[in-house]
Tab-separated table of C-alpha atoms in Angstrom:
chain	number	residue	atom	x	y	z
A	1	UNK	CA	-58.097	40.698	35.388
A	2	UNK	CA	-58.343	37.430	33.795
A	3	UNK	CA	-54.864	37.314	32.237
A	4	UNK	CA	-53.220	38.863	35.390
A	5	UNK	CA	-55.075	35.935	37.312
A	6	UNK	CA	-53.580	33.415	34.995
A	7	UNK	CA	-50.256	34.653	34.878
A	8	UNK	CA	-50.179	34.710	38.763
A	9	UNK	CA	-51.427	31.255	38.657
A	10	UNK	CA	-48.450	30.566	36.564
A	11	UNK	CA	-46.008	31.098	39.361
A	12	UNK	CA	-48.028	28.652	41.443
A	13	UNK	CA	-47.707	26.125	38.528
A	14	UNK	CA	-44.072	26.675	38.002
A	15	UNK	CA	-43.174	26.197	41.637
A	16	UNK	CA	-45.480	23.084	41.831
A	17	UNK	CA	-43.558	21.555	38.849
A	18	UNK	CA	-40.287	22.023	40.853
A	19	UNK	CA	-38.981	25.235	39.720
A	20	UNK	CA	-37.196	27.542	42.258
A	21	UNK	CA	-39.601	30.297	43.202
A	22	UNK	CA	-37.248	33.233	42.500
A	23	UNK	CA	-37.082	32.048	38.915
A	24	UNK	CA	-40.594	31.306	38.688
A	25	UNK	CA	-41.349	34.783	39.777
A	26	UNK	CA	-38.816	36.453	37.481
A	27	UNK	CA	-40.212	34.680	34.468
A	28	UNK	CA	-43.822	35.812	35.164
A	29	UNK	CA	-42.984	39.252	35.980
A	30	UNK	CA	-41.254	39.625	32.466
A	31	UNK	CA	-44.277	37.842	31.002
A	32	UNK	CA	-46.414	40.470	32.508
A	33	UNK	CA	-44.173	43.377	31.209
A	34	UNK	CA	-44.480	41.828	27.987
A	35	UNK	CA	-48.312	41.695	28.110
A	36	UNK	CA	-48.364	45.357	29.068
A	37	UNK	CA	-46.393	46.188	25.930
A	38	UNK	CA	-48.730	43.876	23.609
A	39	UNK	CA	-51.719	45.766	25.507
A	40	UNK	CA	-50.251	49.109	24.604
A	41	UNK	CA	-49.830	48.092	20.970
A	42	UNK	CA	-53.299	46.816	20.774
A	43	UNK	CA	-54.589	50.093	21.912
A	44	UNK	CA	-52.376	52.239	19.736
A	45	UNK	CA	-54.100	50.232	16.919
A	46	UNK	CA	-57.284	51.404	18.005
A	47	UNK	CA	-58.753	48.171	19.818
A	48	UNK	CA	-61.399	48.739	22.406
A	49	UNK	CA	-60.286	47.528	26.020
A	50	UNK	CA	-61.668	44.077	26.165
A	51	UNK	CA	-60.580	43.462	22.598
A	52	UNK	CA	-57.110	44.644	23.278
A	53	UNK	CA	-56.819	42.385	26.570
A	54	UNK	CA	-57.851	39.505	24.525
A	55	UNK	CA	-55.692	39.915	21.780
A	56	UNK	CA	-52.655	40.503	24.095
A	57	UNK	CA	-53.399	37.401	26.049
A	58	UNK	CA	-53.709	35.540	22.730
A	59	UNK	CA	-50.291	36.614	21.361
A	60	UNK	CA	-48.617	36.184	24.724
A	61	UNK	CA	-49.579	32.556	24.411
A	62	UNK	CA	-51.349	29.772	26.337
A	63	UNK	CA	-50.071	29.408	29.862
A	64	UNK	CA	-50.002	26.076	30.067
A	65	UNK	CA	-47.890	25.886	26.978
A	66	UNK	CA	-45.598	28.618	28.382
A	67	UNK	CA	-45.383	26.704	31.533
A	68	UNK	CA	-44.229	23.575	29.862
A	69	UNK	CA	-41.784	25.511	27.850
A	70	UNK	CA	-40.257	27.509	30.735
A	71	UNK	CA	-40.035	24.332	33.048
A	72	UNK	CA	-38.332	22.070	30.070
A	73	UNK	CA	-35.904	24.921	29.208
A	74	UNK	CA	-34.892	25.557	32.769
A	75	UNK	CA	-34.232	21.720	33.521
A	76	UNK	CA	-32.219	21.369	30.355
A	77	UNK	CA	-29.726	23.838	31.632
A	78	UNK	CA	-28.050	21.155	33.672
A	79	UNK	CA	-26.836	17.623	33.331
A	80	UNK	CA	-29.330	16.466	35.677
A	81	UNK	CA	-31.967	18.130	33.742
A	82	UNK	CA	-30.951	16.573	30.347
A	83	UNK	CA	-30.340	13.035	32.002
A	84	UNK	CA	-32.912	12.780	34.914
A	85	UNK	CA	-32.857	8.989	34.533
A	86	UNK	CA	-29.028	8.657	34.942
A	87	UNK	CA	-28.787	11.329	37.805
A	88	UNK	CA	-31.999	10.404	40.032
A	89	UNK	CA	-32.108	6.517	39.307
A	90	UNK	CA	-28.741	5.174	38.233
A	91	UNK	CA	-26.328	7.559	40.221
A	92	UNK	CA	-27.756	7.730	43.953
A	93	UNK	CA	-26.459	4.307	45.021
A	94	UNK	CA	-22.868	4.810	43.634
A	95	UNK	CA	-22.645	8.359	44.952
A	96	UNK	CA	-23.605	7.020	48.564
A	97	UNK	CA	-20.612	4.748	48.111
A	98	UNK	CA	-18.502	7.759	47.265
A	99	UNK	CA	-20.077	9.502	50.313
A	100	UNK	CA	-18.926	6.748	52.450
A	101	UNK	CA	-15.329	6.577	51.005
A	102	UNK	CA	-14.933	10.238	51.459
A	103	UNK	CA	-16.214	9.958	55.156
A	104	UNK	CA	-13.435	7.148	55.665
A	105	UNK	CA	-10.781	9.070	54.016
A	106	UNK	CA	-11.692	12.248	56.176
A	107	UNK	CA	-11.618	10.223	59.395
A	108	UNK	CA	-8.425	8.287	58.386
A	109	UNK	CA	-6.867	11.848	57.389
A	110	UNK	CA	-8.007	13.447	60.664
A	111	UNK	CA	-6.648	10.686	62.716
A	112	UNK	CA	-3.173	10.819	60.624
A	113	UNK	CA	-2.981	14.565	61.329
A	114	UNK	CA	-3.911	14.205	64.913
A	115	UNK	CA	-1.125	11.647	65.204
A	116	UNK	CA	1.359	14.209	63.824
A	117	UNK	CA	0.241	16.967	66.149
A	118	UNK	CA	-0.557	14.994	69.196
A	119	UNK	CA	1.784	12.148	68.717
A	120	UNK	CA	1.046	8.453	69.392
A	121	UNK	CA	-2.067	8.394	71.478
A	122	UNK	CA	-2.070	4.993	72.170
A	123	UNK	CA	-4.053	3.465	69.356
A	124	UNK	CA	-7.728	2.722	68.999
A	125	UNK	CA	-10.102	1.898	71.910
A	126	UNK	CA	-9.476	-1.580	72.952
A	127	UNK	CA	-13.007	-2.960	73.490
A	128	UNK	CA	-11.821	-6.246	75.286
A	129	UNK	CA	-10.303	-4.200	78.234
A	130	UNK	CA	-12.366	-2.562	80.707
A	131	UNK	CA	-13.333	0.712	79.603
A	132	UNK	CA	-15.180	3.776	81.157
A	133	UNK	CA	-18.990	3.177	80.879
A	134	UNK	CA	-19.326	5.954	78.199
A	135	UNK	CA	-17.061	4.144	75.762
A	136	UNK	CA	-19.503	1.468	74.375
A	137	UNK	CA	-22.458	4.008	73.772
A	138	UNK	CA	-19.896	6.345	72.196
A	139	UNK	CA	-18.516	3.838	69.806
A	140	UNK	CA	-22.205	2.888	69.017
A	141	UNK	CA	-22.947	6.422	68.322
A	142	UNK	CA	-20.186	6.799	66.165
A	143	UNK	CA	-21.074	3.718	64.154
A	144	UNK	CA	-24.495	5.033	63.630
A	145	UNK	CA	-23.247	8.252	62.253
A	146	UNK	CA	-20.822	6.534	60.068
A	147	UNK	CA	-23.446	3.831	58.857
A	148	UNK	CA	-26.067	6.619	58.156
A	149	UNK	CA	-23.625	9.030	56.737
A	150	UNK	CA	-23.771	7.661	53.333
A	151	UNK	CA	-27.353	7.581	52.638
A	152	UNK	CA	-28.296	10.933	54.467
A	153	UNK	CA	-25.740	13.071	52.963
A	154	UNK	CA	-26.562	11.659	49.594
A	155	UNK	CA	-30.234	12.280	50.071
A	156	UNK	CA	-29.485	15.723	51.171
A	157	UNK	CA	-27.399	16.369	48.193
A	158	UNK	CA	-30.253	15.218	45.895
A	159	UNK	CA	-32.508	17.166	47.784
A	160	UNK	CA	-30.625	20.397	46.828
A	161	UNK	CA	-30.256	19.253	43.514
A	162	UNK	CA	-33.740	18.678	42.726
A	163	UNK	CA	-34.877	21.948	44.497
A	164	UNK	CA	-32.281	24.074	42.618
A	165	UNK	CA	-32.731	22.241	39.296
A	166	UNK	CA	-36.414	22.333	39.194
A	167	UNK	CA	-36.958	18.431	39.126
A	168	UNK	CA	-39.667	18.247	41.456
A	169	UNK	CA	-40.502	15.632	44.168
A	170	UNK	CA	-41.039	12.790	41.762
A	171	UNK	CA	-37.198	12.585	40.954
A	172	UNK	CA	-36.212	13.228	44.344
A	173	UNK	CA	-38.317	10.419	45.673
A	174	UNK	CA	-36.842	8.186	43.042
A	175	UNK	CA	-33.400	9.141	44.265
A	176	UNK	CA	-34.170	8.937	48.008
A	177	UNK	CA	-36.226	5.722	48.209
A	178	UNK	CA	-33.362	3.369	47.348
A	179	UNK	CA	-31.057	5.143	49.610
A	180	UNK	CA	-33.554	4.721	52.545
A	181	UNK	CA	-33.970	1.120	51.732
A	182	UNK	CA	-30.424	0.472	51.864
A	183	UNK	CA	-30.174	2.264	54.999
A	184	UNK	CA	-33.038	0.271	56.698
A	185	UNK	CA	-31.128	-2.826	55.890
A	186	UNK	CA	-27.724	-1.654	57.164
A	187	UNK	CA	-26.674	-2.924	60.734
A	188	UNK	CA	-23.744	-2.720	63.011
A	189	UNK	CA	-23.137	-4.350	66.224
A	190	UNK	CA	-20.587	-3.717	69.015
A	191	UNK	CA	-20.174	-6.938	71.236
A	192	UNK	CA	-18.023	-7.768	74.078
A	193	UNK	CA	-17.684	-11.602	74.125
A	194	UNK	CA	-16.750	-13.979	77.084
A	195	UNK	CA	-13.000	-14.615	77.317
A	196	UNK	CA	-11.884	-10.782	76.731
A	197	UNK	CA	-12.638	-10.607	73.069
A	198	UNK	CA	-14.757	-8.410	71.356
A	199	UNK	CA	-16.044	-7.586	67.832
A	200	UNK	CA	-17.759	-4.808	65.715
A	201	UNK	CA	-19.829	-6.033	62.929
A	202	UNK	CA	-21.206	-4.242	59.913
A	203	UNK	CA	-23.261	-5.713	57.205
A	204	UNK	CA	-26.561	-5.751	55.108
A	205	UNK	CA	-29.563	-7.780	56.691
A	206	UNK	CA	-30.435	-9.647	53.430
A	207	UNK	CA	-33.035	-12.239	54.045
A	208	UNK	CA	-36.330	-13.575	52.489
A	209	UNK	CA	-38.647	-10.665	51.793
A	210	UNK	CA	-41.262	-11.621	54.507
A	211	UNK	CA	-38.421	-11.796	57.285
A	212	UNK	CA	-36.988	-8.463	55.868
A	213	UNK	CA	-40.309	-6.897	56.495
A	214	UNK	CA	-39.801	-7.658	60.357
A	215	UNK	CA	-36.804	-5.727	60.271
A	216	UNK	CA	-39.012	-2.528	59.850
A	217	UNK	CA	-40.303	-3.193	63.329
A	218	UNK	CA	-37.112	-2.439	65.028
A	219	UNK	CA	-36.682	1.125	66.184
A	220	UNK	CA	-33.057	1.408	64.928
A	221	UNK	CA	-33.912	0.098	61.301
A	222	UNK	CA	-37.037	2.465	61.243
A	223	UNK	CA	-34.873	5.278	62.261
A	224	UNK	CA	-32.215	4.313	59.443
A	225	UNK	CA	-35.026	4.070	57.208
A	226	UNK	CA	-36.565	7.570	57.857
A	227	UNK	CA	-33.467	9.715	58.434
A	228	UNK	CA	-32.569	10.015	54.604
A	229	UNK	CA	-36.335	10.642	53.718
A	230	UNK	CA	-36.636	13.177	56.609
A	231	UNK	CA	-33.428	15.036	55.991
A	232	UNK	CA	-34.356	15.231	52.151
A	233	UNK	CA	-37.614	16.427	52.836
A	234	UNK	CA	-36.331	18.998	55.395
A	235	UNK	CA	-33.924	20.685	53.053
A	236	UNK	CA	-36.415	20.434	49.960
A	237	UNK	CA	-39.276	22.279	51.986
A	238	UNK	CA	-36.706	24.753	53.592
A	239	UNK	CA	-35.681	25.607	50.100
A	240	UNK	CA	-39.165	26.081	48.770
A	241	UNK	CA	-40.393	27.925	52.085
A	242	UNK	CA	-37.317	30.306	51.778
A	243	UNK	CA	-38.202	31.272	48.244
A	244	UNK	CA	-41.956	31.061	48.446
A	245	UNK	CA	-43.902	33.195	46.196
A	246	UNK	CA	-44.033	37.105	47.137
A	247	UNK	CA	-45.140	38.275	43.612
A	248	UNK	CA	-48.326	40.069	43.579
A	249	UNK	CA	-49.923	42.106	40.672
A	250	UNK	CA	-51.196	45.551	41.421
B	1	UNK	CA	-48.990	24.672	20.841
B	2	UNK	CA	-46.815	27.607	20.313
B	3	UNK	CA	-43.937	27.353	17.988
B	4	UNK	CA	-40.774	28.614	19.297
B	5	UNK	CA	-39.558	30.280	16.316
B	6	UNK	CA	-41.359	29.821	13.168
B	7	UNK	CA	-40.783	30.798	9.469
B	8	UNK	CA	-43.956	32.457	8.173
B	9	UNK	CA	-45.141	33.760	5.046
B	10	UNK	CA	-44.383	31.339	2.188
B	11	UNK	CA	-43.272	28.476	3.961
B	12	UNK	CA	-45.878	26.206	5.775
B	13	UNK	CA	-46.821	27.383	9.300
B	14	UNK	CA	-45.720	24.646	11.724
B	15	UNK	CA	-47.841	25.815	14.447
B	16	UNK	CA	-48.472	22.516	15.952
B	17	UNK	CA	-44.716	22.046	16.554
B	18	UNK	CA	-43.447	21.517	20.289
B	19	UNK	CA	-39.955	22.835	19.077
B	20	UNK	CA	-38.260	24.536	16.131
B	21	UNK	CA	-38.306	22.939	12.958
B	22	UNK	CA	-35.045	20.689	12.627
B	23	UNK	CA	-33.312	23.058	10.130
B	24	UNK	CA	-33.793	25.881	12.489
B	25	UNK	CA	-31.824	24.320	15.277
B	26	UNK	CA	-29.402	27.059	16.787
B	27	UNK	CA	-31.150	29.755	14.610
B	28	UNK	CA	-32.795	31.387	17.708
B	29	UNK	CA	-29.748	31.754	19.624
B	30	UNK	CA	-27.883	33.000	16.459
B	31	UNK	CA	-30.525	35.540	15.959
B	32	UNK	CA	-30.935	36.621	19.428
B	33	UNK	CA	-27.293	37.044	19.936
B	34	UNK	CA	-26.923	39.020	16.706
B	35	UNK	CA	-29.633	41.653	17.663
B	36	UNK	CA	-28.344	41.871	21.302
B	37	UNK	CA	-24.947	42.484	20.095
B	38	UNK	CA	-25.817	45.528	18.414
B	39	UNK	CA	-27.944	47.177	21.221
B	40	UNK	CA	-29.564	46.247	24.667
B	41	UNK	CA	-33.371	45.266	24.163
B	42	UNK	CA	-36.216	44.070	26.360
B	43	UNK	CA	-38.343	41.104	25.311
B	44	UNK	CA	-41.028	42.830	23.531
B	45	UNK	CA	-38.697	45.027	21.679
B	46	UNK	CA	-36.561	41.953	20.670
B	47	UNK	CA	-39.622	40.149	19.270
B	48	UNK	CA	-40.405	43.159	17.302
B	49	UNK	CA	-36.897	43.461	16.040
B	50	UNK	CA	-36.739	40.028	14.899
B	51	UNK	CA	-39.955	40.010	12.787
B	52	UNK	CA	-38.938	43.430	11.264
B	53	UNK	CA	-35.212	42.603	10.492
B	54	UNK	CA	-36.245	39.499	8.861
B	55	UNK	CA	-38.696	41.110	6.650
B	56	UNK	CA	-41.448	39.058	8.246
B	57	UNK	CA	-39.848	35.888	7.355
B	58	UNK	CA	-39.140	34.989	11.054
B	59	UNK	CA	-41.235	35.355	14.106
B	60	UNK	CA	-40.941	34.349	17.757
B	61	UNK	CA	-43.651	32.953	19.899
B	62	UNK	CA	-44.070	36.031	22.187
B	63	UNK	CA	-43.891	34.531	25.446
B	64	UNK	CA	-41.334	31.985	24.283
B	65	UNK	CA	-38.488	34.444	24.021
B	66	UNK	CA	-37.853	34.486	27.850
B	67	UNK	CA	-36.789	30.720	28.208
B	68	UNK	CA	-34.280	31.390	25.576
B	69	UNK	CA	-32.943	34.639	27.098
B	70	UNK	CA	-32.903	33.130	30.634
B	71	UNK	CA	-31.089	30.191	29.103
B	72	UNK	CA	-28.329	32.405	27.227
B	73	UNK	CA	-27.881	34.528	30.425
B	74	UNK	CA	-27.283	31.381	32.440
B	75	UNK	CA	-24.596	30.647	30.048
B	76	UNK	CA	-23.184	33.919	30.628
B	77	UNK	CA	-23.819	34.916	26.820
B	78	UNK	CA	-26.225	37.445	27.844
B	79	UNK	CA	-26.394	40.133	30.878
B	80	UNK	CA	-29.634	41.693	32.135
B	81	UNK	CA	-30.953	44.388	34.310
B	82	UNK	CA	-34.011	45.986	34.985
B	83	UNK	CA	-34.080	49.889	33.892
B	84	UNK	CA	-36.756	52.448	34.035
B	85	UNK	CA	-38.041	54.401	31.128
B	86	UNK	CA	-41.033	56.066	30.100
B	87	UNK	CA	-42.552	55.430	33.720
B	88	UNK	CA	-42.394	51.872	33.553
B	89	UNK	CA	-39.525	49.414	34.080
B	90	UNK	CA	-38.341	46.525	31.909
B	91	UNK	CA	-35.591	43.864	32.129
B	92	UNK	CA	-32.983	44.724	29.251
B	93	UNK	CA	-30.731	42.371	27.845
B	94	UNK	CA	-27.291	42.773	26.075
B	95	UNK	CA	-24.697	40.298	24.858
B	96	UNK	CA	-21.596	39.833	26.769
B	97	UNK	CA	-18.002	39.457	25.353
B	98	UNK	CA	-18.480	35.682	25.676
B	99	UNK	CA	-21.883	35.930	23.916
B	100	UNK	CA	-20.150	37.895	20.981
B	101	UNK	CA	-17.533	35.155	20.836
B	102	UNK	CA	-20.327	32.503	20.641
B	103	UNK	CA	-21.939	34.624	17.951
B	104	UNK	CA	-18.954	34.869	15.861
B	105	UNK	CA	-18.506	30.995	15.923
B	106	UNK	CA	-22.398	30.562	15.234
B	107	UNK	CA	-22.053	32.830	12.448
B	108	UNK	CA	-19.286	31.044	10.719
B	109	UNK	CA	-20.947	27.658	11.155
B	110	UNK	CA	-24.090	29.103	9.723
B	111	UNK	CA	-22.329	30.550	6.592
B	112	UNK	CA	-20.532	27.399	6.035
B	113	UNK	CA	-23.658	25.182	6.102
B	114	UNK	CA	-25.656	27.652	4.122
B	115	UNK	CA	-22.877	27.574	1.258
B	116	UNK	CA	-22.787	24.039	1.185
B	117	UNK	CA	-26.515	23.617	0.986
B	118	UNK	CA	-26.781	26.065	-1.611
B	119	UNK	CA	-24.298	24.497	-3.608
B	120	UNK	CA	-26.232	21.513	-3.483
B	121	UNK	CA	-29.375	23.003	-4.393
B	122	UNK	CA	-27.710	24.657	-7.221
B	123	UNK	CA	-26.550	21.287	-8.580
B	124	UNK	CA	-23.098	20.938	-7.257
B	125	UNK	CA	-20.560	18.569	-9.153
B	126	UNK	CA	-20.637	14.929	-7.965
B	127	UNK	CA	-17.210	12.940	-8.252
B	128	UNK	CA	-17.274	9.317	-7.778
B	129	UNK	CA	-13.656	8.555	-6.993
B	130	UNK	CA	-14.270	4.931	-6.090
B	131	UNK	CA	-14.862	3.836	-9.568
B	132	UNK	CA	-11.895	3.000	-11.522
């Protein structure tokens, strides 16, 4: 039936606008129940089949208007929904800084706790001294994780926030793109210098725009650029797939 | 566009408004909580009850009741469950303790505002204390 088709299409429309699938299905199921009641009322009033259907559909309301209203009211339940610019544009970079701070505090706390339990284990690795061959790559891997934790963890948080709050890919992209760009221009380097010295360098590769474009030919920088975007996409897609539409009208 | 909640009858129909007229802000929640504090109802039943108990003065857009019910449920002011009756099932809502508490506050605010507006409309006395 025409109205059932349009209500079924409403589920897809709500999901495309970013609403969680289980909520979209619930809302549409209740609208279908309501439509059935309106239909029964029209038939009790003596209206023939098609006229009753038509009246029920008209009273229930235009599906586009209902869709807008449902999406708007759902999003406004949360702070992010009421203030999307603050949440998805202004907050991601500070959130990323907080994520790094949390990671560093966790690592420091774990190291202090380990000292209490194990005792003094000899301090940090001395890169100036001869070390086993695995030390250098292990240190690089650890630094890679630390450097990329901030942008990637933040992107994952925003992917979850966008999928649960019905904010859609547009806001998620607005949040994740700056994170990815910052991740791409972060660098770290571990060097052993002649004379027994070593150094670890962190920083942002800021240069003229043309030179900065060349950074993206580096595999490491490309990986750092893509990591937050891929992580956010995976979480968002998984959430949408997990709660994919199952509702079918008899 | 459908009105969310519209006054009908003698008042001008505001059928093109996206939301309630400003003076009806908070009224839909008040009305729904009041009715669902009395007994559990499903959406269609609630829309009928608003129309009948307001004497035809207020009416919800039929499909628009559900975002409001879901919002109140998300706030913990309503609870819902699907029940079977008469060979069909419907999602039935009722007010929670928190909802009843919110209702009491909303009613008190409404009565204060209504009394204040009524006094003004009836030509309340104005004293200008600033003039010596």
